[in-house]
């Protein structure tokens, strides 16, 4: 926690909070395991969002009060959750029919790497001794209409996670629309990474230096209008 | 706020456009969304491709839409009805085209369309005239034909109870094609005999989750096609 | 009716009754539209059979009492039916998943023609002015484990319906296991049509003359044992 | 007479043979048929191919079956668990093979196997290492890979209520893979928290129709995997 609060830029919760601002009212949303799960609690008041968990529930609610959970009411991360009024249960094939069939509006996922073309790598480092495990990530990126990624801008050793081309095995090619990092909000455009917003204190150069591919500056609205 | 209710059937079908593909629920009269179909007749869209197991009965509902000349193509499994001559006449005169699909293949193509499965191999129709023009392929010594997922611009379906989110439950064999059609259309329009608040349906028993539904209109006392036909009614 | 009772051999109801004797206890059965529908009422007492109707019901019961029906509780022939305790409703794709997936034990269908190789033609005469209509027949014959056919032995004009090769468009190739006609019960074997049982009064020659392909006589159990 | 009840879990799994493919319901602990799996451990069948989303937790249930060396191959989407080292050790030593399948593709392959769909084209895994060895094909400008239906000799699943015919309803997210696995196995074996007479379940709410179920065994008070793991229990 100390490390997190000391670091420059957005904290994990602030990243989730920033992503939550972009979730539209009425959206059907799947939140990946980890930081993306935190997005739900930051969605601005007045917006109604319905959460899907791929293990068979539409209308997922927050974690239960301690001791009030049901071990058979869990999310994709296998943590106990609740359901909201108007929820529905269904089996796994129907759940992924929703995903693959393009019925979900938005999915927020973590990442190991994102390429400037929107390729996502988030399931395997390709290390020879690793146990490969993919879960539903490939289905989500191939089916959900809009894919947001929340990730630290660089690895623990300072390597950029936003890169020209992913070196890790892909989850899906050309699937990411927007990236929320501790330093910035970045769109994936046909021209590559495009800065949309800076975290407090940091500037364009600071972010660009830590990005492994060209970063287009934020469009200058004043200039564009002139 | 998510509330998919619209005020009446006219509003529900207002944006169906000329040339649209429209899936229509129902097997015979069971599940046929007559009020939505009649609203579509009033609305005027034409050159429609309609997906339904049959071609309607008498001169109401789907048969009336066909009779009004609005359907340029039917995709169905059984276009003959004991008590309707509407489709046969238009078909024989060449004014309405027909894509004949085995019933199970039709259901599976619609499910595939809704599930993002672009195509699949099925044993149904191998060695028959309905295999013509399709790719045949052998897996483990048995032959299969390639069939493609089917999607639509709109689906018109009927259910027993809907909630504001569009969660649906059905009545008996009126369920038939509606749940898969709901998944395969860009815009799914539902007429419900009752509309309730979210939470009033048991989440374990919802058949169509609301994500597949875009508009819900309350039609508490829908007409029975067989009654209209017996009365000799012709719509409009 | 007069014609039916005057004719030699089994009546329509007797054909259905004979077929019913071969339906095993515990079977999941789909009955085609027409005479096959009559089979249900002749299943011998003590056998429990669960009827499937492809429009979404497992556990179909007989027709309702007059005035007691529900227009939304119908069978594949679009006639009102009832449901038995332990029934289940499901949608069309699930219903045909049962059929295509080989979960039904037995299907009884009508026929225009059956070939000695078990090809079935029962959906179209191929007449140019006919409206083609196939329904679920092709799905049933490709998926159900055992296919029985009930049919008149010859057409109204006296043409054999059991033939060397179907002249009508096929419903499915090599799918029929057993045929119940007004004159006989005939098995489709690798060697062709094989007489299993004669209707009262008629003899082998009478049936063979009216069959459009070779008819193997009933195996002589006495001879076989000698 | 149709009555699929058997007297105990031992009888229910007695004929599972060496080399069988066994689908095991559950996503994490939700829906895991622990008592049936433990009966299978006691029964002794080995060289099994097991289909499950995961590889179990701790040293009970599926993890215990794997630890006992009975599983020669896992077909799953996510074989890592925070609290189990059983599968990783056997996998790294080469004693248990792994077929890694994206979760949605796994569910769809099982559904296809049960539905007589021999193969289908899906967009999932295109352009990734999991596409390797699979046919890629373009439809309407988008690429898809060919995936094959998956069937099994046996399915072991858990439900909330079963009737004598094998009609089933489930509890919340414990439903997960069970309904599709029930359709894809030659013999589907169910442990139910309650068993009732035909007619006691509402036919509108049955999730798995009895046609897919072969044996039902009453396990009124099933263990919770997470509780066993927390207690440090190792089966047997």
Short mmCIF file of C-alpha atoms in Angstrom, two decimals, chain C residues 25-28 46-50 52 57-58 83-91 93-94 96-98 100-105, chain D residues 1-4 111 113-117 163 165 167 182-185 198-204 206-213:
data_model
loop_
_atom_site.label_atom_id
_atom_site.label_comp_id
_atom_site.label_asym_id
_atom_site.label_seq_id
_atom_site.Cartn_x
_atom_site.Cartn_y
_atom_site.Cartn_z
CA UNK C 25 -40.70 -49.34 -21.66
CA UNK C 26 -38.86 -46.18 -20.73
CA UNK C 27 -38.40 -44.95 -24.30
CA UNK C 28 -38.28 -41.30 -25.34
CA UNK C 46 -47.25 -51.20 -17.78
CA UNK C 47 -44.87 -49.46 -20.16
CA UNK C 48 -43.96 -45.86 -19.44
CA UNK C 49 -43.12 -43.86 -22.54
CA UNK C 50 -42.21 -40.16 -22.63
CA UNK C 52 -41.38 -35.47 -27.25
CA UNK C 57 -42.24 -30.25 -24.89
CA UNK C 58 -41.03 -33.47 -23.35
CA UNK C 83 -48.71 -32.44 -20.51
CA UNK C 84 -47.97 -35.20 -18.02
CA UNK C 85 -46.50 -34.76 -14.53
CA UNK C 86 -42.74 -34.52 -14.96
CA UNK C 87 -42.97 -32.66 -18.27
CA UNK C 88 -40.52 -29.95 -19.34
CA UNK C 89 -40.73 -27.07 -21.80
CA UNK C 90 -37.76 -25.78 -23.79
CA UNK C 91 -37.06 -23.67 -26.85
CA UNK C 93 -32.95 -24.97 -30.60
CA UNK C 94 -32.82 -27.06 -27.43
CA UNK C 96 -33.71 -30.03 -31.96
CA UNK C 97 -30.49 -30.44 -30.01
CA UNK C 98 -32.28 -33.40 -28.41
CA UNK C 100 -29.94 -34.05 -33.68
CA UNK C 101 -27.83 -35.10 -30.72
CA UNK C 102 -29.26 -38.62 -30.73
CA UNK C 103 -31.09 -38.40 -27.41
CA UNK C 104 -34.46 -39.67 -28.62
CA UNK C 105 -34.84 -43.44 -28.77
CA UNK D 1 -41.54 -47.35 -15.29
CA UNK D 2 -39.00 -44.58 -15.42
CA UNK D 3 -37.14 -44.03 -12.19
CA UNK D 4 -33.52 -42.97 -12.48
CA UNK D 111 -23.00 -27.94 -26.30
CA UNK D 113 -21.27 -32.39 -28.88
CA UNK D 114 -24.61 -32.80 -27.15
CA UNK D 115 -26.55 -31.19 -29.99
CA UNK D 116 -25.19 -33.29 -32.85
CA UNK D 117 -23.23 -30.37 -34.28
CA UNK D 163 -37.17 -35.60 -10.02
CA UNK D 165 -37.28 -38.69 -14.46
CA UNK D 167 -35.50 -33.29 -14.68
CA UNK D 182 -25.58 -33.42 -19.30
CA UNK D 183 -26.35 -33.29 -23.01
CA UNK D 184 -22.91 -34.40 -24.17
CA UNK D 185 -22.31 -37.59 -22.17
CA UNK D 198 -42.44 -36.14 -11.27
CA UNK D 199 -44.82 -33.21 -11.27
CA UNK D 200 -43.20 -31.49 -8.31
CA UNK D 201 -41.02 -29.35 -10.58
CA UNK D 202 -42.72 -26.65 -12.65
CA UNK D 203 -42.30 -27.73 -16.31
CA UNK D 204 -41.67 -24.09 -17.26
CA UNK D 206 -36.87 -27.21 -15.64
CA UNK D 207 -33.35 -26.40 -16.84
CA UNK D 208 -32.19 -29.90 -17.78
CA UNK D 209 -34.98 -32.10 -19.16
CA UNK D 210 -34.81 -35.69 -17.91
CA UNK D 211 -33.94 -37.12 -21.32
CA UNK D 212 -30.35 -36.04 -20.72
CA UNK D 213 -30.04 -37.69 -17.31
#
